[in-house]
PDB file of C-alpha atoms in Angstrom:
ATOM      1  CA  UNK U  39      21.891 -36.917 -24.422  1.00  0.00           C
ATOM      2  CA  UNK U  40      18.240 -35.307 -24.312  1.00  0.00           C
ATOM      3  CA  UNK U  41      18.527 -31.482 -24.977  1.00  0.00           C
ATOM      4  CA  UNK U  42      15.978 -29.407 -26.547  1.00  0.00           C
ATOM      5  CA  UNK U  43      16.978 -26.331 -27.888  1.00  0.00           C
ATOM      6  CA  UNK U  44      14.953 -22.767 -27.614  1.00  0.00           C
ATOM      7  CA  UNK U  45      15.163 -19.556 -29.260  1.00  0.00           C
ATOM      8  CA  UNK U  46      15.501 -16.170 -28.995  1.00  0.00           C
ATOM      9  CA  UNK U  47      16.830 -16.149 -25.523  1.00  0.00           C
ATOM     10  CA  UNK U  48      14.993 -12.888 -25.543  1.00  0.00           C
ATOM     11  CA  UNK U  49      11.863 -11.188 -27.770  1.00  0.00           C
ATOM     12  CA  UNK U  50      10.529  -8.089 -27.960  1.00  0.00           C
ATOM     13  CA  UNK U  51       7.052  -7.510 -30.003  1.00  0.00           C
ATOM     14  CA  UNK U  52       4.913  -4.455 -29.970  1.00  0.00           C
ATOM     15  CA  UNK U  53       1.503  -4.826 -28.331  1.00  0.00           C
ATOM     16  CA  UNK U  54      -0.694  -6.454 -31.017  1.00  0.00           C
ATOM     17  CA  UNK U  55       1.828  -8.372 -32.786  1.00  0.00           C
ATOM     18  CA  UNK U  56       2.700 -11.894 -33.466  1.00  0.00           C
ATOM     19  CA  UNK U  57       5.342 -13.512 -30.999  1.00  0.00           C
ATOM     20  CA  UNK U  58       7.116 -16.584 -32.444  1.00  0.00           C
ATOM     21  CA  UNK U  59       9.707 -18.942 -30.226  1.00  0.00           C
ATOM     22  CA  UNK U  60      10.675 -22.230 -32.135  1.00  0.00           C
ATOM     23  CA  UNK U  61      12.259 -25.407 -30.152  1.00  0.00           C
ATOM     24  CA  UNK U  62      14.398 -28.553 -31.568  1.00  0.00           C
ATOM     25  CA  UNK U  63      14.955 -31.900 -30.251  1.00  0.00           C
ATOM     26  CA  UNK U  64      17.200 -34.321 -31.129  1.00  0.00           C
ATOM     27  CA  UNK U  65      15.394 -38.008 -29.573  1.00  0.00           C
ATOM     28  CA  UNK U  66      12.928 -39.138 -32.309  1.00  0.00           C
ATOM     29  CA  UNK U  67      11.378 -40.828 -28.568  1.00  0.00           C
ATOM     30  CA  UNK U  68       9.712 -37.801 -27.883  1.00  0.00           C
ATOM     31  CA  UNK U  69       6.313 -37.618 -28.059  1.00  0.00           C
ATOM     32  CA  UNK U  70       4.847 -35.085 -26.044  1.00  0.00           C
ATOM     33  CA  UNK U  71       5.991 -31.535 -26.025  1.00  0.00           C
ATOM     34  CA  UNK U  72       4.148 -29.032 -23.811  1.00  0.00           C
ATOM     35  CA  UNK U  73       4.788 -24.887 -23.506  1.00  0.00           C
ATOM     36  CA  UNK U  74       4.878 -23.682 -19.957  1.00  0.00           C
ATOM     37  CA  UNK U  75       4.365 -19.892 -19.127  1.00  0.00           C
ATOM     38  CA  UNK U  76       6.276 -18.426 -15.835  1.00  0.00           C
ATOM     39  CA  UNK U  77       5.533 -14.809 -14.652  1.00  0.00           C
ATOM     40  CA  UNK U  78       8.410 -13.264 -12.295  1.00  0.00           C
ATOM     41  CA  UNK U  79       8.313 -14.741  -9.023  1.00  0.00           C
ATOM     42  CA  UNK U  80       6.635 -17.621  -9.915  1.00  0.00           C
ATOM     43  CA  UNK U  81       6.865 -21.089 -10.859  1.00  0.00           C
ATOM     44  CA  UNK U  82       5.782 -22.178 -14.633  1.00  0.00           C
ATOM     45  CA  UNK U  83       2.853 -23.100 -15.650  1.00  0.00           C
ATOM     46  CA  UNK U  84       1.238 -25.260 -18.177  1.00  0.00           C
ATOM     47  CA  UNK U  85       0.284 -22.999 -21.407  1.00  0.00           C
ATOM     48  CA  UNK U  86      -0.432 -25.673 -23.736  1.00  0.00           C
ATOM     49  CA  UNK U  87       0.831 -28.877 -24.890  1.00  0.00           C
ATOM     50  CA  UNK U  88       0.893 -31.219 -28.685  1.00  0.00           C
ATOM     51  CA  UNK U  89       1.430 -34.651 -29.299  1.00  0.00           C
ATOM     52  CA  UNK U  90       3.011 -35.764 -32.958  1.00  0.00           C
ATOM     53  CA  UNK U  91      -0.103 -37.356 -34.461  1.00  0.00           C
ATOM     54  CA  UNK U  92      -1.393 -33.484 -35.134  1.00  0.00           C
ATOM     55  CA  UNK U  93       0.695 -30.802 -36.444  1.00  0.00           C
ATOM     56  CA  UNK U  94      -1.014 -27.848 -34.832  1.00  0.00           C
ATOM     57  CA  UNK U  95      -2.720 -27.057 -31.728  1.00  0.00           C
ATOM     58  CA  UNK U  96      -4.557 -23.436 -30.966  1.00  0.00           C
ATOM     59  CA  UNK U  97      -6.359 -22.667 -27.812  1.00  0.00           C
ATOM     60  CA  UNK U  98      -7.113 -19.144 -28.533  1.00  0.00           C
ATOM     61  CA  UNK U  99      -4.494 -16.441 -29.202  1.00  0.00           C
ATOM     62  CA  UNK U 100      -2.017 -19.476 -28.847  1.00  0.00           C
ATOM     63  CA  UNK U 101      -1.111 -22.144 -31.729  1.00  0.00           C
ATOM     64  CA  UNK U 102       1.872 -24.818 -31.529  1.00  0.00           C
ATOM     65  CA  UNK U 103       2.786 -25.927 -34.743  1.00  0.00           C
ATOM     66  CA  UNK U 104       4.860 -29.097 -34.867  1.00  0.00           C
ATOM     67  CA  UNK U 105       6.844 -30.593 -37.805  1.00  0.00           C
ATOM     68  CA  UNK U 106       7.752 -34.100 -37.198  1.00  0.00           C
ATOM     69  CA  UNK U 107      10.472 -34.895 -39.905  1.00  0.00           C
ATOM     70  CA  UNK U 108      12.279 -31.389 -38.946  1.00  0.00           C
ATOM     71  CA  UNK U 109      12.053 -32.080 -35.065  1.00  0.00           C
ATOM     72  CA  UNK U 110      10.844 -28.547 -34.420  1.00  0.00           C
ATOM     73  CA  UNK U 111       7.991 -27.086 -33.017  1.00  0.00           C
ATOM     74  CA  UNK U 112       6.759 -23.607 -32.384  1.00  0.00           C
ATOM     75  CA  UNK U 113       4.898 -21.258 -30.336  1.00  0.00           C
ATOM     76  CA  UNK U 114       2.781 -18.662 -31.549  1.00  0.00           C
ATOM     77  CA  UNK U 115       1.180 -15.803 -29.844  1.00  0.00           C
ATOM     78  CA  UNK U 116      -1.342 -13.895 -31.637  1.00  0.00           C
ATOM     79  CA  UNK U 117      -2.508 -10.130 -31.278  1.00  0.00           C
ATOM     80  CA  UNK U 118       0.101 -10.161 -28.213  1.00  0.00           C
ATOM     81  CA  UNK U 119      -1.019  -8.244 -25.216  1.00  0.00           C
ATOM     82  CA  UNK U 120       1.359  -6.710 -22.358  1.00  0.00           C
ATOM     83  CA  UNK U 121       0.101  -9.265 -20.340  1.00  0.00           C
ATOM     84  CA  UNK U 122       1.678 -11.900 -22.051  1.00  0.00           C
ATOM     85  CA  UNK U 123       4.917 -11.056 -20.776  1.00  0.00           C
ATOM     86  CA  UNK U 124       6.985 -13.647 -19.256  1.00  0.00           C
ATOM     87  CA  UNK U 125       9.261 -16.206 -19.956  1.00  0.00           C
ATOM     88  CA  UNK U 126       8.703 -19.525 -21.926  1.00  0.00           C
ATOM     89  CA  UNK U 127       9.657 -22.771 -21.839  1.00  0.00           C
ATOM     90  CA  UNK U 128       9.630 -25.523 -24.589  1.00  0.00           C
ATOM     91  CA  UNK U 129       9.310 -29.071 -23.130  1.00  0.00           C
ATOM     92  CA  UNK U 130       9.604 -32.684 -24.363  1.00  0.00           C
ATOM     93  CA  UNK U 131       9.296 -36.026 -22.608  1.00  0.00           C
ATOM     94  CA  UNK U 132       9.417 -39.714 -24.489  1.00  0.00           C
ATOM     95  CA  UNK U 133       6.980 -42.963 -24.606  1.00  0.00           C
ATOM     96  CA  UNK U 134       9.590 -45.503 -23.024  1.00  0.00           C
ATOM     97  CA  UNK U 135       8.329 -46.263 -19.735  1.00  0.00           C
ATOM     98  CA  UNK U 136       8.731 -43.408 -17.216  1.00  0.00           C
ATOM     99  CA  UNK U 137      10.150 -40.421 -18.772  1.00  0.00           C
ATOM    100  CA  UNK U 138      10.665 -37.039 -17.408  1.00  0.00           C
ATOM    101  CA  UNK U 139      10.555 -33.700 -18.955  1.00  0.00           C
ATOM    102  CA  UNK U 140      13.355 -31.982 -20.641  1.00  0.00           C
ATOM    103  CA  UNK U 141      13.156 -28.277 -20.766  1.00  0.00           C
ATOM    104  CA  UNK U 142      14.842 -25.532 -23.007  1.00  0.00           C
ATOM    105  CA  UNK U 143      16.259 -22.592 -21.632  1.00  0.00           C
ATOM    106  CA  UNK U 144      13.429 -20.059 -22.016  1.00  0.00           C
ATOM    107  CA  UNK U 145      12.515 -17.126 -23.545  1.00  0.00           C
ATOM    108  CA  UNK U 146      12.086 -13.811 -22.220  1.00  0.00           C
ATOM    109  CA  UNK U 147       9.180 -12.081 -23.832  1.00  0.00           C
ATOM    110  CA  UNK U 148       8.564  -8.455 -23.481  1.00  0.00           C
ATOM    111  CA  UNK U 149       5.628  -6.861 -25.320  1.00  0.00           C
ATOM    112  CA  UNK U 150       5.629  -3.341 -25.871  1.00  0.00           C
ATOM    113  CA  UNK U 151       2.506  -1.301 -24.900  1.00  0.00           C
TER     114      UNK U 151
ATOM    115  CA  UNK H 205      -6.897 -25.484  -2.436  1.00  0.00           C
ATOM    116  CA  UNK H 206      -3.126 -24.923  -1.771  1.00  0.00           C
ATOM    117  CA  UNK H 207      -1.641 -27.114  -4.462  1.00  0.00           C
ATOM    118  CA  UNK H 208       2.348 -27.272  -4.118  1.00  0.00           C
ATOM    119  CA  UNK H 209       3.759 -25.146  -1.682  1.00  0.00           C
ATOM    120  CA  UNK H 210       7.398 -24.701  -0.491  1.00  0.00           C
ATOM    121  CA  UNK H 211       8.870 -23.790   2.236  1.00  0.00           C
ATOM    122  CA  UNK H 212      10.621 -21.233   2.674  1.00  0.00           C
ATOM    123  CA  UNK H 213      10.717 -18.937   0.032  1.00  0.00           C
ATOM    124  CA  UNK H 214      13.920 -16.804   0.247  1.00  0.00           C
ATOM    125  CA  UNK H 215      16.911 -18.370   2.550  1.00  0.00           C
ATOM    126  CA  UNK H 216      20.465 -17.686   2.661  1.00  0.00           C
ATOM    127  CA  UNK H 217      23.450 -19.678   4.106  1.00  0.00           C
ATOM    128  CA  UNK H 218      26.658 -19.736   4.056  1.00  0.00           C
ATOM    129  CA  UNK H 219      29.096 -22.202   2.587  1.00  0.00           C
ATOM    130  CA  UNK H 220      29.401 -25.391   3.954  1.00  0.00           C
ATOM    131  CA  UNK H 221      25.898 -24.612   5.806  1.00  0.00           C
ATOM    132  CA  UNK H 222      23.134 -26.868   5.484  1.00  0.00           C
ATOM    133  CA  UNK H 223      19.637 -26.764   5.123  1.00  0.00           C
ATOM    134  CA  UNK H 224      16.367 -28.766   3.756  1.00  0.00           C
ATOM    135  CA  UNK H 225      13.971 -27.279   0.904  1.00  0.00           C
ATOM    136  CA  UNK H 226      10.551 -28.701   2.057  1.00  0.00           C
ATOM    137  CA  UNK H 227       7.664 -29.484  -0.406  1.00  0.00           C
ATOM    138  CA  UNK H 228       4.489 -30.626   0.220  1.00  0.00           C
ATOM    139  CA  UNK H 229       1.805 -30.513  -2.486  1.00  0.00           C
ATOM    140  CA  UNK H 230      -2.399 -31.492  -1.692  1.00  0.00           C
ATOM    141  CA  UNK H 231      -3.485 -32.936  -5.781  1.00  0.00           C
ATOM    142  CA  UNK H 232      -2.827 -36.749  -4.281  1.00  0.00           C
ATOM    143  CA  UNK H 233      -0.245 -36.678  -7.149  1.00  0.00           C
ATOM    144  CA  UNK H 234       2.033 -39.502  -7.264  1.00  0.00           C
ATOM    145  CA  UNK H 235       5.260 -38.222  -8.520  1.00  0.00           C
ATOM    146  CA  UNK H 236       7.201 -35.290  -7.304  1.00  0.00           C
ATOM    147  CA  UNK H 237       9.970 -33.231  -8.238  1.00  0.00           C
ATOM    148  CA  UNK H 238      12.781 -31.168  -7.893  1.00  0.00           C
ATOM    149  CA  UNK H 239      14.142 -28.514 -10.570  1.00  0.00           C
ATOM    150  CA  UNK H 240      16.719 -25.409 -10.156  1.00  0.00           C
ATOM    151  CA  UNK H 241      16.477 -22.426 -12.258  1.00  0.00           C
ATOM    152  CA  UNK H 242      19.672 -20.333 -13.205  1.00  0.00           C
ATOM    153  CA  UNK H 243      19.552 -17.219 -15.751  1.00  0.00           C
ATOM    154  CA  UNK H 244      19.998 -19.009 -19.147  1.00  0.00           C
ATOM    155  CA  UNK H 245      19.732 -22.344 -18.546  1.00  0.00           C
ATOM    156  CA  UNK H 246      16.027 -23.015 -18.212  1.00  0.00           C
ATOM    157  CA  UNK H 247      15.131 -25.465 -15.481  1.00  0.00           C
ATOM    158  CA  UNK H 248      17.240 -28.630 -14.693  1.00  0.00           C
ATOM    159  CA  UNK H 249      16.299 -32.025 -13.241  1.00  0.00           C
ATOM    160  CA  UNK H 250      17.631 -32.337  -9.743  1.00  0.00           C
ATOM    161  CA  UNK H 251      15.527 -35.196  -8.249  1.00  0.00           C
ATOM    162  CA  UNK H 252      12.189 -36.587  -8.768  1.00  0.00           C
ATOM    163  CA  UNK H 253      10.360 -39.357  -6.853  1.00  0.00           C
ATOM    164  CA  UNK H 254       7.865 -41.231  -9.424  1.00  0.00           C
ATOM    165  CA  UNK H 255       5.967 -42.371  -6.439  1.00  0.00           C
ATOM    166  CA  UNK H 256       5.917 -42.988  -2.905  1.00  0.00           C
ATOM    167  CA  UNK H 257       8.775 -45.227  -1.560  1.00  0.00           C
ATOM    168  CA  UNK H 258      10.578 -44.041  -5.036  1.00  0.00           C
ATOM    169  CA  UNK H 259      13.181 -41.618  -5.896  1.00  0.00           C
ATOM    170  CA  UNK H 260      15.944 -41.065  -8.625  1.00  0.00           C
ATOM    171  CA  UNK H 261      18.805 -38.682 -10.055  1.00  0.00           C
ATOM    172  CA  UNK H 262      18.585 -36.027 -12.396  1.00  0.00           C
ATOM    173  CA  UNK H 263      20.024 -34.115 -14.718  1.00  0.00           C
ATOM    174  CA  UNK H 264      22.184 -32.094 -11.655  1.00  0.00           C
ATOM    175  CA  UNK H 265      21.756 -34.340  -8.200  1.00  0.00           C
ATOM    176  CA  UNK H 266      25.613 -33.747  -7.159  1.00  0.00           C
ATOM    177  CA  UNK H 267      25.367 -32.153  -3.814  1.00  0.00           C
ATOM    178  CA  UNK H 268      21.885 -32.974  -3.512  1.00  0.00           C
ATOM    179  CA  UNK H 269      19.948 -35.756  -1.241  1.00  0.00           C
ATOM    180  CA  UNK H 270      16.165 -36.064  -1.532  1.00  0.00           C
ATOM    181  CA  UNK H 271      13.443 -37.922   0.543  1.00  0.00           C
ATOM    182  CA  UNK H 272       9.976 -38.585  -0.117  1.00  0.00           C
ATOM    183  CA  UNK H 273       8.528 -38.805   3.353  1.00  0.00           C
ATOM    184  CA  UNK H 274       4.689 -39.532   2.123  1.00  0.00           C
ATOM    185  CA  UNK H 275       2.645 -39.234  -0.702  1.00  0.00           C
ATOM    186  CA  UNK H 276       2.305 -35.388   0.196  1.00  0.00           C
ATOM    187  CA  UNK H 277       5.993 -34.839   0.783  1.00  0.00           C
ATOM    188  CA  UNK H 278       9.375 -34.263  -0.971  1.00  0.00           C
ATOM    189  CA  UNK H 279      12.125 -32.710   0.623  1.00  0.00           C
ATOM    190  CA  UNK H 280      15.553 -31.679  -0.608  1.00  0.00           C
ATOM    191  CA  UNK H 281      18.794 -31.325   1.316  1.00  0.00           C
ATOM    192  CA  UNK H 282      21.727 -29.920   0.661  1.00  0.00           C
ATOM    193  CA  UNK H 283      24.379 -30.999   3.024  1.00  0.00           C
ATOM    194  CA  UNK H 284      27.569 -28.767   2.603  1.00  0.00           C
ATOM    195  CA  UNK H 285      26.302 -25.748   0.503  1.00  0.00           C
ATOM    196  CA  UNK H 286      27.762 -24.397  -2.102  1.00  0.00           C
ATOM    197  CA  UNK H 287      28.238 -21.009  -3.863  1.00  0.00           C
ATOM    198  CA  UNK H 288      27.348 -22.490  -7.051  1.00  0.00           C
ATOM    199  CA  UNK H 289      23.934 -23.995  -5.468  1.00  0.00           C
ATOM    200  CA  UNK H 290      22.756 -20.359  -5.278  1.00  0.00           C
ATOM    201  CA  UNK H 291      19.655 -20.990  -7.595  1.00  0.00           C
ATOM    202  CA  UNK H 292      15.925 -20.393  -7.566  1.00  0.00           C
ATOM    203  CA  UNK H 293      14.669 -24.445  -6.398  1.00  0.00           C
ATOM    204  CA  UNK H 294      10.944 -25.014  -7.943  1.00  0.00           C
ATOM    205  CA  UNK H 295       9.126 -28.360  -6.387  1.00  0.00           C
ATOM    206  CA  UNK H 296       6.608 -29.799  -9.162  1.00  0.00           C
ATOM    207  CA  UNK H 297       3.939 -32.678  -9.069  1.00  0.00           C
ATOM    208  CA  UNK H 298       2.325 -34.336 -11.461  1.00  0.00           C
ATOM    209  CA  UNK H 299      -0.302 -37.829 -10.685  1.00  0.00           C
ATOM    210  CA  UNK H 300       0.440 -39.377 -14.171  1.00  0.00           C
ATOM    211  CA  UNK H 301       3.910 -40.334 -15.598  1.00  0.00           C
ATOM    212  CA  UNK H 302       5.601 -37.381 -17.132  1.00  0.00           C
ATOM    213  CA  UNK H 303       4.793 -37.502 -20.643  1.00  0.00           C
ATOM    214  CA  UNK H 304       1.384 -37.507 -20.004  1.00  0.00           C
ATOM    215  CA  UNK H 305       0.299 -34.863 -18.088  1.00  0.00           C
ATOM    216  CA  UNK H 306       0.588 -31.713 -16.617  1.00  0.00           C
ATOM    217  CA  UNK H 307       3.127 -30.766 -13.901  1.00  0.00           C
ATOM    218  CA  UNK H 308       2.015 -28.092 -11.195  1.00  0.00           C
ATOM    219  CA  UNK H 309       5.194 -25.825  -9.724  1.00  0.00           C
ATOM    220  CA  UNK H 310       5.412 -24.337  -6.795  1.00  0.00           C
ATOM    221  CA  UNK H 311       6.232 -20.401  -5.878  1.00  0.00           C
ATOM    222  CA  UNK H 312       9.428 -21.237  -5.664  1.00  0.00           C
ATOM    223  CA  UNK H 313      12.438 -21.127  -2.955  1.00  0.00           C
ATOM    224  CA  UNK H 314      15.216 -18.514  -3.887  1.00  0.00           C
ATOM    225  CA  UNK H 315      18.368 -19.473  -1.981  1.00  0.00           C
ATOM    226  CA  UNK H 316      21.558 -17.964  -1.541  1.00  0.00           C
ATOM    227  CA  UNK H 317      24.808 -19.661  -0.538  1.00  0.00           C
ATOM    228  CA  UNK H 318      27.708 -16.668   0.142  1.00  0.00           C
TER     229      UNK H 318
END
């Protein structure tokens, strides 16, 4: 069965700090793994996304790093800001014909002013 | 430009009511969606439609029909609700095959089933 796995449920960082939430997948298929970003009371959006020929990705304050032969991949959120609160998903979809994305269950970051 | 939008946003029924979750989205995106969120357990695959004429299960259909009226829309009904079908329902698009490109959510319909 597809799963991806997220954690912390829940992170709290002071204002300035580095925020780290790491995902595993099990199906070596998978070959595209995107982060979505959802503020409260609406739906998620795209944050940023890697593919397994690199092993890091950084559009600005935000870097996934992805290691292949572990199956993991992480977010990282530099010099977090209070407005980077909100919760976020891992994703992961494979290269066999039509494949929809599986999500993780999200992490609930707070960052402290 | 509207981009997915859902109607309505908050509705409660009670059990064995039924209603339709209505989606329409404006990006001339091929496939649709359907995903409820619950408190820890992220977002699940109800039904998606990978393009017009087109739809298939999920991860959670059971209690669930879909219909992709037109390009633009992608309903979901729920015949005989249920308690445990109180969820927050997101509609998403996307006009390449999943693992290529980016989905686009909706607002979001919070329903209640008492």
């Amino acid at each position: 069965q597809q799963q991806v796995k997220q954690s912390p449920q829940s992170l709290i960082v002071q204002k300035g700090g580095i925020s780290i939430i790491n995902c595993a997948y099990e199906n070596t298929a998978f070959d595209y793994f995107p982060w979505y970003q959802q503020f409260p009371g609406k739906g998620p959006a795209l944050l940023i996304a890697i593919r397994p020929d690199v092993s890091e990705k950084k559009e600005g304050r935000f870097t996934i790093s992805f290691n292949k032969s572990a199956k993991q991949f992480s977010l990282h959120i530099m010099d977090s800001q209070p407005g980077d609160s909100a919760t976020y998903f891992c994703a992961a979809s494979g290269n066999s014909g039509y494949s929809t994305l599986t999500f993780g269950k999200g992490t609930m970051l707070l960052v402290s002013p | 430009n509207a981009g997915v939008t859902q109607t309505p946003k908050f509705q409660v029924l009670k059990t064995g009511q039924s209603m339709t979750l209505q989606c329409a989205q404006d990006m001339n995106h091929n496939s649709m969606y359907w995903y409820r969120q619950d408190p820890g357990m992220g977002l699940r695959l109800i039904y998606y439609s990978a393009s017009e004429g087109t739809t298939d299960k999920g991860e959670v259909p059971n209690g669930y029909n879909v219909s992709r009226l037109n390009k633009r829309e992608f309903s979901l009904r729920l015949e005989s609700a249920a308690p445990s079908q109180t969820s927050v329902y997101f509609c998403a698009s996307n006009g390449l095959a999943a693992n290529t490109g980016e989905l686009f959510f909706g607002e979001g319909s919070r329903l209640t089933v008492l």
